[in-house]
Every structure is written in structure tokens, then in C-alpha cells.
Short mmCIF file of C-alpha atoms in Angstrom, two decimals:
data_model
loop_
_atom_site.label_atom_id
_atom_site.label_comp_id
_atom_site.label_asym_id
_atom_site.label_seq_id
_atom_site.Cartn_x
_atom_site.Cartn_y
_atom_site.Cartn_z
CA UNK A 1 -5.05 -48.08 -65.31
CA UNK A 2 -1.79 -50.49 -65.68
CA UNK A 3 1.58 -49.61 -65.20
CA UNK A 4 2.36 -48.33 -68.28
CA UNK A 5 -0.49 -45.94 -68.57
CA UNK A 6 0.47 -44.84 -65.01
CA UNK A 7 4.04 -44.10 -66.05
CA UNK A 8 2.91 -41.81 -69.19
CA UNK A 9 0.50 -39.86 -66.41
CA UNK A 10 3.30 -39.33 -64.14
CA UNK A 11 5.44 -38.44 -66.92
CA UNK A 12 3.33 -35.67 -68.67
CA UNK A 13 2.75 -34.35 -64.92
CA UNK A 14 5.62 -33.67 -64.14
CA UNK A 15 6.84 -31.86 -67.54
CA UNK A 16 3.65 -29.41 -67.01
CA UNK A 17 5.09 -28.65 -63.52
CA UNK A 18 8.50 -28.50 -64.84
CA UNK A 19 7.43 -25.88 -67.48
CA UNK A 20 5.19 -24.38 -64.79
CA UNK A 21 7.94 -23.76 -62.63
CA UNK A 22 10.50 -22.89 -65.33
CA UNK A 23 8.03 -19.82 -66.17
CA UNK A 24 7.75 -19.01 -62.67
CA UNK A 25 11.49 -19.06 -61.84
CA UNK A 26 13.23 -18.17 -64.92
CA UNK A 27 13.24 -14.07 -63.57
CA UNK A 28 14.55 -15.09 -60.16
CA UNK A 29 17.05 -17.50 -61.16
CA UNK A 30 20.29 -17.20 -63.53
CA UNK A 31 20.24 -20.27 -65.27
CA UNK A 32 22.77 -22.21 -68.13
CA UNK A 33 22.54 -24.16 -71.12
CA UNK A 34 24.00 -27.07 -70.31
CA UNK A 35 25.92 -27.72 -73.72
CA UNK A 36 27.52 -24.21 -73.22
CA UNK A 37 30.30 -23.45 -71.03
CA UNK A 38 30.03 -20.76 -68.72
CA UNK A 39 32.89 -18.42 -70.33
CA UNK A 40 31.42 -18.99 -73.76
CA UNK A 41 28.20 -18.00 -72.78
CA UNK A 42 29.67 -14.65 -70.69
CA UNK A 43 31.55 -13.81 -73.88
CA UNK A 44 28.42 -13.28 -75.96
CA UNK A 45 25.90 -12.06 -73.30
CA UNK A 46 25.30 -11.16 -69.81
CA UNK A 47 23.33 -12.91 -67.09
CA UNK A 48 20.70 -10.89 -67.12
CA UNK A 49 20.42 -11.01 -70.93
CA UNK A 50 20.52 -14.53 -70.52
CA UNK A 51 17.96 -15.01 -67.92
CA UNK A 52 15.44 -12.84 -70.15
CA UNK A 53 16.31 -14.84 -73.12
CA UNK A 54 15.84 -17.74 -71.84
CA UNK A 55 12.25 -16.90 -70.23
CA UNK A 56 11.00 -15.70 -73.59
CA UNK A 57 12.06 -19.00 -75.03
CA UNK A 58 10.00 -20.57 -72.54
CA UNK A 59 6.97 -18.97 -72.99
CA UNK A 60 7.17 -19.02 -76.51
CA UNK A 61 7.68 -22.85 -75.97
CA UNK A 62 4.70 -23.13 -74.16
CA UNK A 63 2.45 -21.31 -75.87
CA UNK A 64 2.91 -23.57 -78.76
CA UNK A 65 2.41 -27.09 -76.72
CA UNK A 66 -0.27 -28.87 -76.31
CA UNK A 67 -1.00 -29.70 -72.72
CA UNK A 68 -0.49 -33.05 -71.95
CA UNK A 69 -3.54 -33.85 -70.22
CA UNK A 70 -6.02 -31.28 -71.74
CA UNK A 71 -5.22 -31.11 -75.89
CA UNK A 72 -7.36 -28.24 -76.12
CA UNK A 73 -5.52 -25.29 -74.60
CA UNK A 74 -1.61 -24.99 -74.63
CA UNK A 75 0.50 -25.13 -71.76
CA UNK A 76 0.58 -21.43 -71.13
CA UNK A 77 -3.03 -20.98 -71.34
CA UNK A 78 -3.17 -24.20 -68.57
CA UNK A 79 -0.25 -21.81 -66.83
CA UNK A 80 -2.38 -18.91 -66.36
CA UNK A 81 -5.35 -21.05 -64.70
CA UNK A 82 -3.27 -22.84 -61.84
CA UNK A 83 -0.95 -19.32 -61.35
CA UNK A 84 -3.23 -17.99 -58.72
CA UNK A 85 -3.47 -21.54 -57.07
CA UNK A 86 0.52 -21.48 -57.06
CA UNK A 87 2.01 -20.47 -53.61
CA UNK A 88 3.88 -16.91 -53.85
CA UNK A 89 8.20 -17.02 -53.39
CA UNK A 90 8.59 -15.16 -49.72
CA UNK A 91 12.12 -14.37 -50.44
CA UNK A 92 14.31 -15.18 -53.15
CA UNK A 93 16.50 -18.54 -52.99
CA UNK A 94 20.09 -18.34 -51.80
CA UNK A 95 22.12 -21.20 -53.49
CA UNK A 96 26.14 -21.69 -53.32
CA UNK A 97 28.62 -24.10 -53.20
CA UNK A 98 31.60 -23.64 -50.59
CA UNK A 99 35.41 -24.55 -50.71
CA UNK A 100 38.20 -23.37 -48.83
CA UNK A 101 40.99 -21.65 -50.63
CA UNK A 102 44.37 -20.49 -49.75
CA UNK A 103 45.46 -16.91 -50.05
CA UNK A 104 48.95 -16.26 -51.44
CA UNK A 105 51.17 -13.83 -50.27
CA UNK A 106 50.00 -11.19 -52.87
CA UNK A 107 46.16 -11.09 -51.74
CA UNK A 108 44.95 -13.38 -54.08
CA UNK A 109 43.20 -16.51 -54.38
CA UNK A 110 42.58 -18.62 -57.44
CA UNK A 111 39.23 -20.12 -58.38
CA UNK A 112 38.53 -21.21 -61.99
CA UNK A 113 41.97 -19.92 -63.33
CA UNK A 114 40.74 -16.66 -62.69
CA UNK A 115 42.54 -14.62 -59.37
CA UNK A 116 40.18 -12.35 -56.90
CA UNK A 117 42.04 -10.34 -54.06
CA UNK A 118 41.07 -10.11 -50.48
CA UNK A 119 41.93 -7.88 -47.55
CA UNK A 120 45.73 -7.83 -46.59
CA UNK A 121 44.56 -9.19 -42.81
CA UNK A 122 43.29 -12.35 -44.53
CA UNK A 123 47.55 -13.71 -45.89
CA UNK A 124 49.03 -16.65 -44.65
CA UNK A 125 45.45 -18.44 -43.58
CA UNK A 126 42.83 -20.21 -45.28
CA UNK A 127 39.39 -18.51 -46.17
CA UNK A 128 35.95 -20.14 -47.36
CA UNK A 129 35.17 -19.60 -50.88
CA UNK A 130 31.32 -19.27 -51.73
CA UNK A 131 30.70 -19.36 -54.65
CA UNK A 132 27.21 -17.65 -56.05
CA UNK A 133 25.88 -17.39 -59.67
CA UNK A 134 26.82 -13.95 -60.57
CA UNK A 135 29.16 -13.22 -57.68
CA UNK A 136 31.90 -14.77 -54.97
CA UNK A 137 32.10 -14.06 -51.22
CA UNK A 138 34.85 -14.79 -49.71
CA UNK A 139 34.91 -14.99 -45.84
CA UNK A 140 37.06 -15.51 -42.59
CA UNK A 141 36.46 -16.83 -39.33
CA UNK A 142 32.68 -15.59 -40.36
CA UNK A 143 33.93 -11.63 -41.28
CA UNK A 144 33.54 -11.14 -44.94
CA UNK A 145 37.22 -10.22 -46.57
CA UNK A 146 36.32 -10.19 -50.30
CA UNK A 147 33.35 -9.59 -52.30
CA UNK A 148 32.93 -9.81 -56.44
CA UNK A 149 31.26 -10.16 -59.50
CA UNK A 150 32.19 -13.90 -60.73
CA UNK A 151 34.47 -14.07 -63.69
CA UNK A 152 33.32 -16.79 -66.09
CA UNK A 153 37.03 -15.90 -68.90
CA UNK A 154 40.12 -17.27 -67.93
CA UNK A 155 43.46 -15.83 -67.24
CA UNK A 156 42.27 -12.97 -65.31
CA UNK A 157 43.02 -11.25 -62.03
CA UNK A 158 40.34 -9.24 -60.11
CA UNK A 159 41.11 -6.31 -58.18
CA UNK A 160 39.67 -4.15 -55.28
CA UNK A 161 42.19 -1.53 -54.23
CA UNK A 162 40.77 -0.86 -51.11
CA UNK A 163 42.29 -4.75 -50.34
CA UNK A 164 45.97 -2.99 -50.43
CA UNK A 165 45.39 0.17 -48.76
CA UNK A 166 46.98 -0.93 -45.37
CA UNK A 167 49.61 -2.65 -47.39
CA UNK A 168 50.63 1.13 -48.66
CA UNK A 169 51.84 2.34 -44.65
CA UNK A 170 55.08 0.23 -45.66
CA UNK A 171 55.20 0.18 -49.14
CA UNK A 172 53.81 3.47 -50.09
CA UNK A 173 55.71 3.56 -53.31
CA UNK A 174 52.76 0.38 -54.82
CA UNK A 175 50.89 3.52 -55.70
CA UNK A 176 53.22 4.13 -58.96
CA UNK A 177 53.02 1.15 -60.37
CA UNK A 178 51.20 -1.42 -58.34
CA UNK A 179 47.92 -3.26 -60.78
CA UNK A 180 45.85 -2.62 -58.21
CA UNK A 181 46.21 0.82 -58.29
CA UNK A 182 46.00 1.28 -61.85
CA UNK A 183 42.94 2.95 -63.10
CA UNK A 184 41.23 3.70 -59.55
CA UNK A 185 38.68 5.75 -60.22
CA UNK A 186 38.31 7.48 -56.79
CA UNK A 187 36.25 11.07 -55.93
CA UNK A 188 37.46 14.23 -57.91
CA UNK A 189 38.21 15.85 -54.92
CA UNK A 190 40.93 13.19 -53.82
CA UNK A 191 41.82 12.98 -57.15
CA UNK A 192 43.03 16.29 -57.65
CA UNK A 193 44.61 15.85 -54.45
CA UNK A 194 46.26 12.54 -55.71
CA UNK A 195 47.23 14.88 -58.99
CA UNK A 196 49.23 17.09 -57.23
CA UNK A 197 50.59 14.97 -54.79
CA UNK A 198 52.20 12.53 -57.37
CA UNK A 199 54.63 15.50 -58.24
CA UNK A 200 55.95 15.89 -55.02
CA UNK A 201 59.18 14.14 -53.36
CA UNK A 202 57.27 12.30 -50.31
CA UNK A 203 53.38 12.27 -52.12
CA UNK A 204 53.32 8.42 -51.85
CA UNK A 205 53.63 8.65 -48.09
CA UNK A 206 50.85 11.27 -47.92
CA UNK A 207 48.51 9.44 -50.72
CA UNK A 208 48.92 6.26 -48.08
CA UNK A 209 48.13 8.76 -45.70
CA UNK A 210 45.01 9.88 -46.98
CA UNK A 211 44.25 6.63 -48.69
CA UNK A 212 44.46 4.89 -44.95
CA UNK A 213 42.06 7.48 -43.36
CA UNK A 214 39.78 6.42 -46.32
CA UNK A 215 40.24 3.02 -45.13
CA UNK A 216 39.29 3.24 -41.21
CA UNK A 217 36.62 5.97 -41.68
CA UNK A 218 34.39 6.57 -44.81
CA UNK A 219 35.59 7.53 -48.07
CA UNK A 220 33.00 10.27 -47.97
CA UNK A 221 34.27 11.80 -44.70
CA UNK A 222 37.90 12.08 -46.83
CA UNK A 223 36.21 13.58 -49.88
CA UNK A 224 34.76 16.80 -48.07
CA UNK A 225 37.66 16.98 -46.20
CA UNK A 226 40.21 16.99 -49.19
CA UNK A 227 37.08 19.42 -50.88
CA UNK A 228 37.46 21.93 -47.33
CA UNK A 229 41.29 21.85 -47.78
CA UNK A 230 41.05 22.55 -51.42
CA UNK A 231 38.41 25.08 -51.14
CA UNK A 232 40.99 27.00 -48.00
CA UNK A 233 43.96 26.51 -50.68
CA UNK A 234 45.60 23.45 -48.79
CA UNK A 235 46.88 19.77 -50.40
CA UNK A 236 49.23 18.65 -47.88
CA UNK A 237 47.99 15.19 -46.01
CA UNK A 238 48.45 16.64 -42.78
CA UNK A 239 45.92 19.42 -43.34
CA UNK A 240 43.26 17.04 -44.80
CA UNK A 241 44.03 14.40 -42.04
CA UNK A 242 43.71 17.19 -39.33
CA UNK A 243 40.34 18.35 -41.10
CA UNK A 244 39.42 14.70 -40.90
CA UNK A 245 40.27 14.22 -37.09
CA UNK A 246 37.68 17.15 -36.27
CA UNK A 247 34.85 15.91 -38.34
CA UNK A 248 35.44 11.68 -36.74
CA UNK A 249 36.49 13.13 -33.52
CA UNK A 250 33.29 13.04 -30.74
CA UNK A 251 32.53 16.62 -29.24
CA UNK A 252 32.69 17.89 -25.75
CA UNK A 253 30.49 16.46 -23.37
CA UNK A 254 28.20 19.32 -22.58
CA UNK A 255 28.50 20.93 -19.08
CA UNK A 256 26.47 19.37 -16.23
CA UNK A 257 24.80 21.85 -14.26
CA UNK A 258 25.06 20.70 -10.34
CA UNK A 259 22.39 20.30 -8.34
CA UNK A 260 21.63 23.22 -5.79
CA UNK A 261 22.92 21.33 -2.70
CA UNK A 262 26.04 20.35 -4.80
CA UNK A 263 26.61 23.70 -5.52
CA UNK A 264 30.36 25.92 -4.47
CA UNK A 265 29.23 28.55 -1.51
CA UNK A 266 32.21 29.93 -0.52
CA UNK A 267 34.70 30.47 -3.65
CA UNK A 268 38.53 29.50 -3.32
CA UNK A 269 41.03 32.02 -2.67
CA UNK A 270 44.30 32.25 -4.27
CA UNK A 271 46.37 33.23 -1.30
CA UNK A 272 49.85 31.60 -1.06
CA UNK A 273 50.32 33.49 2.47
CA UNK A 274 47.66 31.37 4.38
CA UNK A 275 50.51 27.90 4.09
CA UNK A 276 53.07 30.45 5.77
CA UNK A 277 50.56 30.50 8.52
CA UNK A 278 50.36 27.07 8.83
CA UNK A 279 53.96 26.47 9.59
CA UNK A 280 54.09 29.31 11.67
CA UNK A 281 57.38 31.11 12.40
CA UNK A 282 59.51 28.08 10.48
CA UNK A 283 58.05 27.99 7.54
CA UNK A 284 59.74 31.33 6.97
CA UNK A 285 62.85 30.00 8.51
#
């Protein structure tokens, strides 16, 4: 075989792998065409659509080629012989590319002139940006502060309200009009709650309130507390918070019972006359 005949076996091997793994990958990885931008292909479908597109175009591809080394069955019938030869995916691959990013003084950060928030603590330092297929983590000396589904338009900001929350102990009054706030869709038991509140003089201060004890619990733990203090007739923040405190709170220890030789024998007596005694005649003096 000469060097050219070597090339064209190399060649048409490693298309039928290629193919072999595209059919083997293309449900496990999101993948793009490369003469599309990312936002135009987000504006017509998702990346799940796309993924199962683009595996059906695959196998229809390869059910219609000719294997290169064996002209009498197609690729995909070649496909199905080696599959059970091929060695099985243990866990799915984790692939992202990392930057660091500044956060501005309004929780954001900007990555592909889109915006994504992070948690309050994380303003004024830098955070590492990784950056996933479908989503973006966002991360601080190691702790994650952000989390979200990548954006692939332009122009946008992306929101997670639960970011602001501690924000709202000294600006409680972001509630009314802050964009963060706009639209939360939260429980129906804390949004009744938030219903009522908003009509009252000082509700912003006890939506933070609430909101807050949301924040350092478990939103769940709020919900069937603001559902007890509804149920009992009650929408104040102090009730729920106090209904909140006894469900976080630990209970009593239970009591130890002493050993028998630890046990009292002889009972104190409350007898204020026995420290007259003691001084004798001047400690009446």
C-alpha cells in the first residue's frame, strides 16, 4: 500500500468513527451549526429541539451512505455491528470555559451583552464566570453566587430575586418598583400575604421581613407559616416571623434522669431563720 492509498484508508476511518460517535453523542451533547450564530439559532428553536434535530439528521445521513470500507451495507447498518463493541459513557461529560468577571454595583455581571445577577455578598469583587452550554455558574472564592439558564439574544438582563432579598433590610421600598421584583411568582400563601401587605403604611418593611426569613431558612418553612397565620386570621410579619421562630427553633433538651447515687436525699428547706442563727445574737442587731 503507498502513501496515497494509506491516506484515503485513514481518511474514510476516521469519518466512520466520526459518524459513529456523532450517533452516539448527539443525545448527550448540545451541539451548533457552525454557520449559525447562537442567538439565531435560540430564536427559532430550543436546545433540546436542536439536539433531536440534529440526531435525526444524522441517522438519516447514515443510513443513506455507503460505508467506506464495506460498499455493501450503509453506515448505520456498520453502526449497529460495532455498537456493542463500543465502550459505554460512565457519566456524562462536563465541558466549560472560565473567565473572571466583575460585578457592578447593581448585582450584575455582563457576559455576551446579556446581564445575569448574583448574590448582594458577591459587589465590589471579582467572580469566575463558567460558562456551560445551556447554563452559567457563577462562583466565589469556590461558593456558588449565581446560577442560570444561558441567554443566547442580546440586550437582556437576567434576574433571580432571591439575589436582592438582603438588599431589601435597607431599602425595603425596591419591592414597588424594583425589576427584580417584578413578576415574582412566589407561594399563594405569601402572596396573599404580600397582597395585603402592599396596602398598608409600613408593608415594605414587613414584606423584607418575611422575604429575609425566606432567605436564611427555607421558603417552605415561610409558606406554612404565613398558611398557620392566615388560617388563625393573622397577616402581620411579626406573627408569621414568631410562627417561624418556633418551627426553626431546636426543642428542649429532654430531662436527664440522674443516676441513683447522684440522686437529692435530703430536700432543701426554705427557711430564712436558719442565717439568723448563724450570726447569732448580731445578726438581729
Amino acid at each position: 500500500m503507498n502513501m496515497g492509498e494509506e491516506v484515503s484508508h485513514l481518511k474514510a476511518h476516521v469519518n466512520t468513527f466520526y459518524i459513529n460517535g456523532a450517533l452516539q453523542r448527539a443525545s448527550e451533547q448540545p451541539h451548533l451549526k457552525t454557520n449559525q450564530k447562537p442567538s439565531q439559532i435560540n430564536k427559532k428553536v430550543g436546545s433540546q429541539e436542536l439536539n433531536a434535530r440534529l440526531q435525526k439528521d444524522a441517522i438519516k445521513r447514515a443510513k443513506e451512505l455507503r460505508h467506506p470500507e464495506n460498499l455493501e451495507v450503509t453506515v448505520w447498518e456498520e453502526f449497529q455491528q460495532e455498537k456493542p463493541l463500543l465502550t459505554h459513557l460512565q457519566k456524562p461529560f462536563v465541558g466549560f470555559r472560565e473567565k473572571t468577571v466583575a460585578v457592578s454595583r447593581t448585582c450584575l455581571i455582563n457576559f455576551e451583552r446579556n446581564k445575569y445577577s448574583v448574590e448582594a455578598r458577591a459587589v465590589g469583587r471579582q467572580v469566575q464566570l463558567q460558562v456551560y452550554a445551556t447554563r452559567i455558574v457563577l462562583r466565589q472564592d469556590g461558593e456558588i453566587v449565581g446560577e442560570h439558564e444561558r441567554c443566547f439574544g442580546r440586550g437582556k438582563t437576567i434576574f433571580n430575586p432571591w439575589h436582592y432579598v438582603p438588599v431589601l433590610k435597607r431599602k425595603p421600598g425596591a419591592l414597588r418598583n424594583g425589576a427584580p421584583f417584578r413578576d415574582w411568582d412566589l407561594p399563594p400563601a405569601m402572596t396573599q400575604i404580600w397582597t395585603h401587605l402592599r396596602g398598608t403604611s409600613d408593608g415594605d418593611r414587613q414584606l423584607a421581613d418575611i422575604l429575609f426569613a425566606a432567605y436564611q431558612h427555607d421558603i417552605d418553612v415561610v409558606e406554612a407559616a404565613c398558611e398557620e397565620a392566615l388560617k388563625s386570621g393573622l397577616r402581620k410579619a411579626d406573627a408569621i416571623l414568631n410562627i417561624v421562630s418556633r418551627r426553626t427553633n431546636p426543642p428542649p433538651p429532654k430531662a436527664i434522669e440522674p443516676p441513683a447515687h447522684l440522686q437529692l436525699k435530703m430536700a432543701p428547706i426554705a427557711d430564712c431563720a436558719r442565717y439568723d442563727r448563724l450570726g447569732g445574737s448580731h445578726a438581729t442587731a
